[in-house]
Coordinates of C-alpha atoms in Angstrom, one line a residue:
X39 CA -12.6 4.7 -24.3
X40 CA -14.9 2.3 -25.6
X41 CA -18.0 5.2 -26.1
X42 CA -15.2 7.5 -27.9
X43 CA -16.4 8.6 -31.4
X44 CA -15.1 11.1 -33.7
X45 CA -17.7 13.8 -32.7
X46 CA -16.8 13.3 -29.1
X47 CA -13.1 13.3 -29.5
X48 CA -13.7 16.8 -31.6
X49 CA -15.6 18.2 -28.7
X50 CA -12.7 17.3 -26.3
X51 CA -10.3 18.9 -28.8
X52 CA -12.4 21.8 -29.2
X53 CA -13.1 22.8 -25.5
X54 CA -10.9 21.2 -23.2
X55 CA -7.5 20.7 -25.5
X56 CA -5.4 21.5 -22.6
X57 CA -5.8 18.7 -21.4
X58 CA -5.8 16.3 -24.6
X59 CA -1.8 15.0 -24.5
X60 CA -0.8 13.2 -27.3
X61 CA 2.4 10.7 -27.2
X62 CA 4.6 10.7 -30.8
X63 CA 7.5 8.5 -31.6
X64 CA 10.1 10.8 -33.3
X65 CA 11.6 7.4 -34.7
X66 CA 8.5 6.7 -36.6
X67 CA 7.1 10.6 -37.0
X68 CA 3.6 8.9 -35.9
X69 CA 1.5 9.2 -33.2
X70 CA 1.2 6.7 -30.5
X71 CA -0.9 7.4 -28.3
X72 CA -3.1 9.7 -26.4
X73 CA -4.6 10.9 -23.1
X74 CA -7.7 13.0 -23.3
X75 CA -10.0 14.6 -20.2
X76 CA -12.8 17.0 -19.8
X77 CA -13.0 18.9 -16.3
X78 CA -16.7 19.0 -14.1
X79 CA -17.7 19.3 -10.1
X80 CA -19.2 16.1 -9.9
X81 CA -18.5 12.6 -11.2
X82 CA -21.5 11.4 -12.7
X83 CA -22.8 10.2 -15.9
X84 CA -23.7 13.9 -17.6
X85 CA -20.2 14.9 -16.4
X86 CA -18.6 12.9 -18.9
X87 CA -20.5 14.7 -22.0
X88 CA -19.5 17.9 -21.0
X89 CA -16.5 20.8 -20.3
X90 CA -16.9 22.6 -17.3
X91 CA -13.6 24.9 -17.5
X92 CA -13.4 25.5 -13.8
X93 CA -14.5 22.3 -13.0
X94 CA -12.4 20.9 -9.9
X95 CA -12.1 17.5 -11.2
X96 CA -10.1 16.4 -14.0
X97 CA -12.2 13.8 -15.8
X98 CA -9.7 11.0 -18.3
X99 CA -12.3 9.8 -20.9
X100 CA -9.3 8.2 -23.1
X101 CA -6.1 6.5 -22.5
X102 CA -5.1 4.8 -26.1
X103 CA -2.0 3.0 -27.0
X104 CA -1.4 2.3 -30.7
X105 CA -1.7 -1.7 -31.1
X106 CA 1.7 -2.1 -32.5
X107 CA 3.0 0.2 -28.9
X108 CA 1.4 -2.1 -26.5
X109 CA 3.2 -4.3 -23.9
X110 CA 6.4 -1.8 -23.8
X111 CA 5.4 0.3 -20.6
X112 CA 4.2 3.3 -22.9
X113 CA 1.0 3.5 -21.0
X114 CA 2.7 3.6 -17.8
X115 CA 4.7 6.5 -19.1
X116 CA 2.3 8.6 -20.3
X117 CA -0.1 8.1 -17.4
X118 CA 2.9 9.4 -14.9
X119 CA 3.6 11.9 -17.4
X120 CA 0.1 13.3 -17.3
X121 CA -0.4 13.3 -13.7
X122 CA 3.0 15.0 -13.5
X123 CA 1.9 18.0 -15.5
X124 CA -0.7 18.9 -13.2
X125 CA 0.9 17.9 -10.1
X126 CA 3.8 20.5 -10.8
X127 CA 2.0 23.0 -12.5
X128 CA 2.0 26.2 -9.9
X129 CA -1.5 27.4 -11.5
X130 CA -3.3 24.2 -11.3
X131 CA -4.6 25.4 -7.7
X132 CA -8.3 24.5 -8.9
X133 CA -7.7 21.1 -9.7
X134 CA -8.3 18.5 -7.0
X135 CA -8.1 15.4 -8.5
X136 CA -8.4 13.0 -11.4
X137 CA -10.8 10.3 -11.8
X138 CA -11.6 7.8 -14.1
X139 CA -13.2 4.5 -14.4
X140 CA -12.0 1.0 -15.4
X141 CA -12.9 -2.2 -16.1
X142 CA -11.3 -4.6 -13.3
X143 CA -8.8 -6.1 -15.8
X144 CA -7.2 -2.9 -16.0
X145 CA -7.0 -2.2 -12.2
X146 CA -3.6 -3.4 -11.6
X147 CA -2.8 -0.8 -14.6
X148 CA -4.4 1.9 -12.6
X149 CA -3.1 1.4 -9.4
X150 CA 0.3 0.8 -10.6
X151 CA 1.0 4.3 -11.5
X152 CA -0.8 5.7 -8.4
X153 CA -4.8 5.8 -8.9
X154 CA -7.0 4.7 -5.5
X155 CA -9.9 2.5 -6.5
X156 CA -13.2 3.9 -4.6
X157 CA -15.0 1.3 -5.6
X158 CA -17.9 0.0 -7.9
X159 CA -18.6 3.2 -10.4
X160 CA -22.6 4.1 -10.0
X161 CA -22.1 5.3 -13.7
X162 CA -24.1 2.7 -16.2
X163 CA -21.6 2.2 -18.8
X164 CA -22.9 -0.9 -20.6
X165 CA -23.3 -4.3 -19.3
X166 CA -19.4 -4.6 -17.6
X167 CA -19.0 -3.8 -14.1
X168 CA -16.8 -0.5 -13.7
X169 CA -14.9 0.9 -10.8
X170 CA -14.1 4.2 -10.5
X171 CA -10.7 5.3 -10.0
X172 CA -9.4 8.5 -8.1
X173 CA -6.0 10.4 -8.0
X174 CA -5.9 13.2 -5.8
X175 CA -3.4 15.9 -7.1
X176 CA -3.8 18.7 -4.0
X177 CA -2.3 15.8 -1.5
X178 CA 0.9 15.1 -4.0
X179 CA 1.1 18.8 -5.4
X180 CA 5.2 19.3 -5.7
X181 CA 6.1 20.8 -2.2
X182 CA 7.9 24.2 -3.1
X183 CA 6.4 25.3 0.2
X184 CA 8.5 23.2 2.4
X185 CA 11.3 25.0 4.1
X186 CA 14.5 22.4 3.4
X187 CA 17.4 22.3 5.6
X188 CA 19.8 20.7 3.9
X189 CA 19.8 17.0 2.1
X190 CA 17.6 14.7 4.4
X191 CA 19.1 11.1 4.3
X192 CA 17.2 7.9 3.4
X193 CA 18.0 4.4 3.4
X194 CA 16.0 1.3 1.8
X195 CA 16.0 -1.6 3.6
X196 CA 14.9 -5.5 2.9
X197 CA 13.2 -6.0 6.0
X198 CA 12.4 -9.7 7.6
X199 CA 15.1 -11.3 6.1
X200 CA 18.5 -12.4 5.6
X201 CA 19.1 -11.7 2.1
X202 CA 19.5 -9.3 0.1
X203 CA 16.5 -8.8 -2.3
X204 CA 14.1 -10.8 -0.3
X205 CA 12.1 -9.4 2.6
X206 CA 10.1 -6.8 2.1
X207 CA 11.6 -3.7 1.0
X208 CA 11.0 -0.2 2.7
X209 CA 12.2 3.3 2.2
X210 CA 12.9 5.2 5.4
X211 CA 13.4 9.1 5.5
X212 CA 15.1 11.4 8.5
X213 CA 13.2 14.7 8.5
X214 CA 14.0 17.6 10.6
X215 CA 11.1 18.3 13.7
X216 CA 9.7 21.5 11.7
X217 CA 9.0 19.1 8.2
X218 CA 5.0 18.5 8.6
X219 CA 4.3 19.1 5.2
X220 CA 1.9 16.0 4.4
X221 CA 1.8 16.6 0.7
X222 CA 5.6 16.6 0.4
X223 CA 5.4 13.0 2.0
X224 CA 3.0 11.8 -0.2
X225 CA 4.9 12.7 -3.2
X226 CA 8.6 11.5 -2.0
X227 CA 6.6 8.2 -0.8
X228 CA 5.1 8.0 -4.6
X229 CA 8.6 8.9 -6.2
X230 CA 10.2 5.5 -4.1
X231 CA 7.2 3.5 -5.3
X232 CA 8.0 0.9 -2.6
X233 CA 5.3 -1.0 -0.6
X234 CA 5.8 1.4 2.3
X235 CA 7.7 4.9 3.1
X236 CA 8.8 5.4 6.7
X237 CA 9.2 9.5 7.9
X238 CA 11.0 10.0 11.4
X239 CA 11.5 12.8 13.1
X240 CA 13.2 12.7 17.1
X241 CA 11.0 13.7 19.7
X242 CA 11.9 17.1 21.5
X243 CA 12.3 15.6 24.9
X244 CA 13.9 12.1 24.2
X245 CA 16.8 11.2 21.5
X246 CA 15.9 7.7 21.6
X247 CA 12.1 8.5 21.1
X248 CA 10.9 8.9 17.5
X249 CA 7.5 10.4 15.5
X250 CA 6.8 8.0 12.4
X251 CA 4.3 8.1 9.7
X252 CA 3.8 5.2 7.1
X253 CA 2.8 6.1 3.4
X254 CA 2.2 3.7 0.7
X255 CA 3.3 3.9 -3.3
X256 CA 0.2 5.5 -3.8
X257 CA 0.5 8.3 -1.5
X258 CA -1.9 6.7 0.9
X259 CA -1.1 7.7 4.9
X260 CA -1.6 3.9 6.9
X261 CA -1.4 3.9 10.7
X262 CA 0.8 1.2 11.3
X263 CA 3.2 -0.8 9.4
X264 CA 5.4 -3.5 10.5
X265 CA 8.1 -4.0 8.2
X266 CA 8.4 0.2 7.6
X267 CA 9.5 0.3 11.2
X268 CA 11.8 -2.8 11.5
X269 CA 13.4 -0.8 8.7
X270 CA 13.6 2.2 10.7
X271 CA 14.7 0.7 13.7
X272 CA 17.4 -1.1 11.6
X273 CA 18.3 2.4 10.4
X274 CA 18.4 3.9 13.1
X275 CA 20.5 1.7 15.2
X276 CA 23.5 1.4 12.3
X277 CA 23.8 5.1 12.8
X278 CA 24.1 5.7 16.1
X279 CA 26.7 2.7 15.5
X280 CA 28.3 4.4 12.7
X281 CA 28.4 8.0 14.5
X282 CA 29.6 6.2 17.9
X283 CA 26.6 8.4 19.5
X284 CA 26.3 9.2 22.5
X285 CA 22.6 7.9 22.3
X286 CA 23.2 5.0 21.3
X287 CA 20.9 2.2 22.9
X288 CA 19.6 -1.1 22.4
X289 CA 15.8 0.3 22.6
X290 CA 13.7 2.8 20.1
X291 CA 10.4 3.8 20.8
X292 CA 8.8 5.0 18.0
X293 CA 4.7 7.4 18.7
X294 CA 2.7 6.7 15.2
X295 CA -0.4 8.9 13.9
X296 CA -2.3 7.2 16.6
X297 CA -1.4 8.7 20.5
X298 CA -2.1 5.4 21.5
X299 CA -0.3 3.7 19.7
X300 CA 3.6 3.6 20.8
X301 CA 6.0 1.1 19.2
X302 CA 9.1 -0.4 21.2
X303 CA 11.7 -2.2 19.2
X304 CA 14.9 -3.7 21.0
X305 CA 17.5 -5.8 19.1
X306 CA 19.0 -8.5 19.7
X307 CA 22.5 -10.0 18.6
X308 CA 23.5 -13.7 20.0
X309 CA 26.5 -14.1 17.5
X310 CA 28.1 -10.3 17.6
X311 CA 27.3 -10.9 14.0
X312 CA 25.1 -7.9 12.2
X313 CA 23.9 -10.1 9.3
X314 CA 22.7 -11.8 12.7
X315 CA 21.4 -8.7 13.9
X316 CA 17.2 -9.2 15.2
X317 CA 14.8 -6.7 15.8
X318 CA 12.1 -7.1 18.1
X319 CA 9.1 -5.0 17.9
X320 CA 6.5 -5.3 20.3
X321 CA 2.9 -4.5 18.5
X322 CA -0.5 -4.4 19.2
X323 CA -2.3 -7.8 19.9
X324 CA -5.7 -7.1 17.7
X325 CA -8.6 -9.8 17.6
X326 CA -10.6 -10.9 15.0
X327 CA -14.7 -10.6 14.8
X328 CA -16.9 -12.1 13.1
X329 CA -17.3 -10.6 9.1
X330 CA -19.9 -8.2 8.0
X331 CA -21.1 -7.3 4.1
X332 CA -23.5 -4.3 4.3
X333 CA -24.9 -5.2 7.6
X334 CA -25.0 -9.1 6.9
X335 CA -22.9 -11.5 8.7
X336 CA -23.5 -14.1 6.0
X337 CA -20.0 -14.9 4.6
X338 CA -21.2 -16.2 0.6
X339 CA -20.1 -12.6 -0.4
X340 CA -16.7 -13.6 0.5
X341 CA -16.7 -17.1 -0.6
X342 CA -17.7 -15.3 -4.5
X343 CA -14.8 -13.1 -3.4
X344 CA -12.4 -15.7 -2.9
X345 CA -13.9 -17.6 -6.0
X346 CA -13.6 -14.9 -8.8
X347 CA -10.3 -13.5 -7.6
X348 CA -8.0 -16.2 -5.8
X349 CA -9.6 -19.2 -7.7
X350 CA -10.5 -21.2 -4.5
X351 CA -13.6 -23.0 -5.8
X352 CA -13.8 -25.6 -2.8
X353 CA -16.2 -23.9 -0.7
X354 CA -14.8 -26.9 2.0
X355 CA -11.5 -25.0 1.7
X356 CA -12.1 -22.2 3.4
X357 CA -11.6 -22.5 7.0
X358 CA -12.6 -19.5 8.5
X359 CA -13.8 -15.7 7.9
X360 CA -13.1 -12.9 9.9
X361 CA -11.9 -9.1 9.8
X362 CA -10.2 -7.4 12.6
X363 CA -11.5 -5.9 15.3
X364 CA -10.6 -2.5 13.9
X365 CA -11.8 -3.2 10.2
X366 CA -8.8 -2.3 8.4
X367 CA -8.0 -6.5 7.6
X368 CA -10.3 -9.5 6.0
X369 CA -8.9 -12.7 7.5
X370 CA -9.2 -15.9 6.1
X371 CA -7.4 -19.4 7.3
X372 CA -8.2 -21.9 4.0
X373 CA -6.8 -25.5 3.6
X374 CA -3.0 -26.0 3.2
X375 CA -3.9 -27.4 0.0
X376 CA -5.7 -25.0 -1.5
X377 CA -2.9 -22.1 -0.4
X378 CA -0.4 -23.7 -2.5
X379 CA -2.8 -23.8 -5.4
X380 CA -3.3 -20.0 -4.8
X381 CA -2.6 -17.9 -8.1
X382 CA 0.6 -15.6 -8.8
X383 CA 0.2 -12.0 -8.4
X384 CA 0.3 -11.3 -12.3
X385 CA -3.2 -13.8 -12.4
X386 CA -5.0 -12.1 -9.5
X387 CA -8.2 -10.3 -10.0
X388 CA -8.5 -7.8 -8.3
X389 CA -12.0 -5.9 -9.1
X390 CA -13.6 -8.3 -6.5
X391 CA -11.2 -8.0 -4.0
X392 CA -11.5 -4.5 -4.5
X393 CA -15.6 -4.0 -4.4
X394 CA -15.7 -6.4 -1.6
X395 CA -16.8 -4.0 1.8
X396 CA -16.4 -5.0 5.0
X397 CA -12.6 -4.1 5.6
X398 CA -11.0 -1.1 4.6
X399 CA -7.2 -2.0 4.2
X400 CA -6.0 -5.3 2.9
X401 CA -6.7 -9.1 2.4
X402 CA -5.0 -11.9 4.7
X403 CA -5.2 -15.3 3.3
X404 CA -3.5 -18.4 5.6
X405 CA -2.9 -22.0 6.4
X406 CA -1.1 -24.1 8.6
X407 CA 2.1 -24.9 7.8
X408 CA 3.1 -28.3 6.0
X409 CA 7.0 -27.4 6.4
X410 CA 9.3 -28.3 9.1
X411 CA 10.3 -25.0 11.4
X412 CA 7.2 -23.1 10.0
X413 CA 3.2 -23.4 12.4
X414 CA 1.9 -21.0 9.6
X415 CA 2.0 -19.5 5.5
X416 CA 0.5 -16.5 4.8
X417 CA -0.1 -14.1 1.6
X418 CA -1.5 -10.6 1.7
X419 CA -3.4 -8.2 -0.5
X420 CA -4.2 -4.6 -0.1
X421 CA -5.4 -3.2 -3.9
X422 CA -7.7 -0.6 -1.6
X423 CA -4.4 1.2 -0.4
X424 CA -2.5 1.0 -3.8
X425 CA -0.7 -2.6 -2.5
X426 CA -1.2 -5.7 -4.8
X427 CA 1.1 -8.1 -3.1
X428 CA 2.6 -6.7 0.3
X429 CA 5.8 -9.4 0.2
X430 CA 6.0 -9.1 4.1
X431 CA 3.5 -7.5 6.4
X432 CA 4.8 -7.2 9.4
X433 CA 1.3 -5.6 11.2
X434 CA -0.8 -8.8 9.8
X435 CA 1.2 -10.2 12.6
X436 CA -0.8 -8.5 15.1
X437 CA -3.9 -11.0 13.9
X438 CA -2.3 -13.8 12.5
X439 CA 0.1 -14.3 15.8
X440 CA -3.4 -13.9 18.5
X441 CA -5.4 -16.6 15.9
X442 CA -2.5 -19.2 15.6
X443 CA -1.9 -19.3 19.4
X444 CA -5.4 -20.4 19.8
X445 CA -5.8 -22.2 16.6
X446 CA -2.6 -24.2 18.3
X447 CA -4.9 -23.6 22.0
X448 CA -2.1 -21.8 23.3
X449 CA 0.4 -24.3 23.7
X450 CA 3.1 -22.6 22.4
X451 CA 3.6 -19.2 22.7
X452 CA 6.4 -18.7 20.0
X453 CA 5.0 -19.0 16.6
X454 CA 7.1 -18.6 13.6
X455 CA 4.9 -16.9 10.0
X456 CA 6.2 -17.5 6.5
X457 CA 5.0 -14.9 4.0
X458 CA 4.5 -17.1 0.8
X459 CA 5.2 -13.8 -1.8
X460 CA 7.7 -13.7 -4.7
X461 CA 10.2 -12.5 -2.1
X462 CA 9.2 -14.8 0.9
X463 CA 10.2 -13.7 4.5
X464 CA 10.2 -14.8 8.2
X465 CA 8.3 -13.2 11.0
X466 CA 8.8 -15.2 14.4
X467 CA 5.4 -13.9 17.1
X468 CA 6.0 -14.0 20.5
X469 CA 2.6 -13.6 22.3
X470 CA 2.6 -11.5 25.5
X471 CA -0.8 -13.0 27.3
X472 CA -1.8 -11.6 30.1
X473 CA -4.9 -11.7 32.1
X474 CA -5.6 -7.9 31.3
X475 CA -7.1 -7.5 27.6
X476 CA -5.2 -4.4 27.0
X477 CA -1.8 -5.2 28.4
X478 CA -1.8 -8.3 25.3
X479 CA 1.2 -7.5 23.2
X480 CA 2.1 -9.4 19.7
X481 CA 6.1 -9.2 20.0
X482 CA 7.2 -9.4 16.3
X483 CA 11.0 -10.4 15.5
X484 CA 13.0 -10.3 12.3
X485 CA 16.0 -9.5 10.2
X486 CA 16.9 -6.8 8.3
X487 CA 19.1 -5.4 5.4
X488 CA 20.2 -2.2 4.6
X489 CA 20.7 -2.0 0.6
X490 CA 20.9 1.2 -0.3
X491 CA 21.5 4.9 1.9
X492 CA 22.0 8.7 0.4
X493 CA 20.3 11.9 0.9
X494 CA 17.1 13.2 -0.9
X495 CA 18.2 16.4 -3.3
X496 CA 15.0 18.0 -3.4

């Protein structure tokens, strides 16, 4: 808390000392660190002088780490430990969220342990730009309304790939038909802290016919993910295998959030093999139109985008700017060159990325492929859903398959991506053209391994 003095850190102790936390090392009797908060009704600049007591937000002033602490995860720990104290609390009913605002070298902090970045903070702090940061406590309150029947199993599985610890990892949870409690799948999603948390549930009239929802670390519902229901396919086909089910089938259709939207996956095994084993997803085929900042289709804001956050300086580089025709994605295709210069996740600005409008979900950065067996690399970003580095996005697919086949002008109608994360992993596209608009499918095929399965105990 850069404004923090000693009369202002009195007046928080004074009035609002409930919610001053203090971290102490019993090995050193000292104290290292400290969390402090004031509560108002409304986020604004005279908010942060002064105690409301039934204020509905919970406003963090401070988080401190003693110098010689730093660098160890402390601030991690106290942050979760703080939000936990109000999330469980049963007379914390008034509370809605927390909020804060941060400097965009400590977003990755932020969203790390669970915080939503809204955006540019309208708050003058200084000369630095800050963002203000928002954790909603009535969405991940601790469910002790939710009727349990028993232990519901889970399974996390490295989706589009081979191997074991590449892919992209997902957590997928069976819940009984009466489970709707949202807030209960916010927090089970936040306690896997994986890129994505699959919920299923089996339609009343069909065995083979599932309900899904998608939830990020963060808490944050999404309406479609790709590699969250390659893992529940995946799941759900080793069970009936494993139960010798009477359902068993070679075809799932899974009904997300949106009616519209109905997901088939089939799988596919040449070799008998299930290390072989491929799933095939048919998704949406989405288009891309042209990008707009505030009402201007001038594309400089994301060139300065691109610039202060990925490093590509070049504006010859960059290929082409788009954002899906639903808003949710920012597509770019850049030079082969300059995607291999692209930083590592741990060098990545994000503030830009972050205060950037136009698109409301994540980042796709491309290329054209320079290795044999690959037509295209990829990375993605989503830091506005609590997602730095996806490792594999399965739903990007649903763009980057429709702007390859044309970028390729449709010769080939079987594309194989390479997501260039930490992790790496293989999406092949099969495009489904067709003279009607809205029969266009993006068919998305991959691997998948199941690494860990039990039952949730609360």
């Amino acid at each position: 808390d850069e404004a923090a003095s000693m009369q202002s850190l009195i007046y928080r102790q004074q009035n609002a000392a409930e919610y001053f936390y203090c971290a102490y090392s019993s090995e050193h009797q000292v104290m290292v660190g400290f969390i402090c908060a004031t509560r108002c009704n409304e986020f604004t600049h005279d908010s942060l002088y002064t105690h409301i007591a039934n204020g509905n937000i919970l406003a963090i002033h401070s988080v401190v780490v003693d110098a010689s602490y730093r660098r160890q995860g402390l601030g991690t720990r106290m942050m979760q430990a703080y939000q936990n104290c109000f999330m469980t609390q049963q007379n914390n009913d008034s509370i809605h969220k927390i909020m804060l605002m941060a400097k965009a070298n400590l977003l990755t902090f932020y969203l790390s342990t669970g915080f939503r970045v809204n955006g540019i903070s309208t708050i003058q702090h200084g000369k630095d730009t800050w963002y203000e940061c928002e954790f909603d406590l009535k969405s991940k309150n601790c469910p002790c309304t939710v009727n349990m029947k028993g232990n519901m199993p889970y399974s996390v599985v490295d989706s589009f790939t081979e191997t074991f610890g590449c892919g992209n990892p997902a957590a997928v949870v069976l819940v009984p038909d009466e489970l709707t409690d949202e807030s209960w799948r916010k927090t089970v999603a936040r306690e896997f802290n994986l890129s994505e948390t699959a919920f299923l549930w089996k339609d009343a009239t069909n065995n083979n016919h599932y309900h899904i929802r998608y939830y990020t670390r963060s808490g944050v519902e999404v309406d479609l993910c790709g590699h969250a229901t390659l893992a529940s396919a995946a799941t759900i086909f080793q069970r009936q295998e494993e139960e010798e089910s009477s359902d068993s089938c070679s075809l799932l259709t899974f009904q997300t959030k949106n009616p519209h939207v109905t997901l088939t996956v089939s799988k596919h095994n040449e070799t008998n093999s299930t290390s072989s084993m491929k799933y095939i997803m048919d998704f949406p085929w989405k288009t891309i139109c042209n990008y707009n900042h505030n009402g201007d289709n001038n594309t400089s804001w994301c060139s300065k985008m691109l610039r202060e956050t990925l490093g590509i300086t070049n504006s010859s580089d960059i290929l082409f700017v788009g954002v899906g025709s639903d808003g949710e994605d920012l597509f770019v295709e850049i030079s082969t060159s300059a995607f291999h210069g692209l930083p590592a996740g741990e060098d990545i600005n994000y503030g830009p990325m972050v205060a950037l409008s136009g698109y409301s979900r994540g980042v796709i950065v491309c290329c054209k492929s320079d290795a044999p067996g690959i037509d295209f690399f990829s990375r993605f970003w989503g830091p506005k859903v609590g997602i730095l580095e996806d490792p594999v996005t399965g739903s990007a697919h649903c763009l980057l398959g429709p702007y390859f086949y044309t970028v390729f002008q449709k010769k080939r109608n079987h594309l194989v991506g390479k997501q260039m994360s930490a992790r790496r992993g293989l999406v092949e596209c099969i495009m489904i053209d067709t003279y009607d608009p809205d029969k266009r499918k993006v068919r998305i095929a991959g691997s998948a391994v199941i690494t860990m399965k039990g039952a949730l105990q609360v």
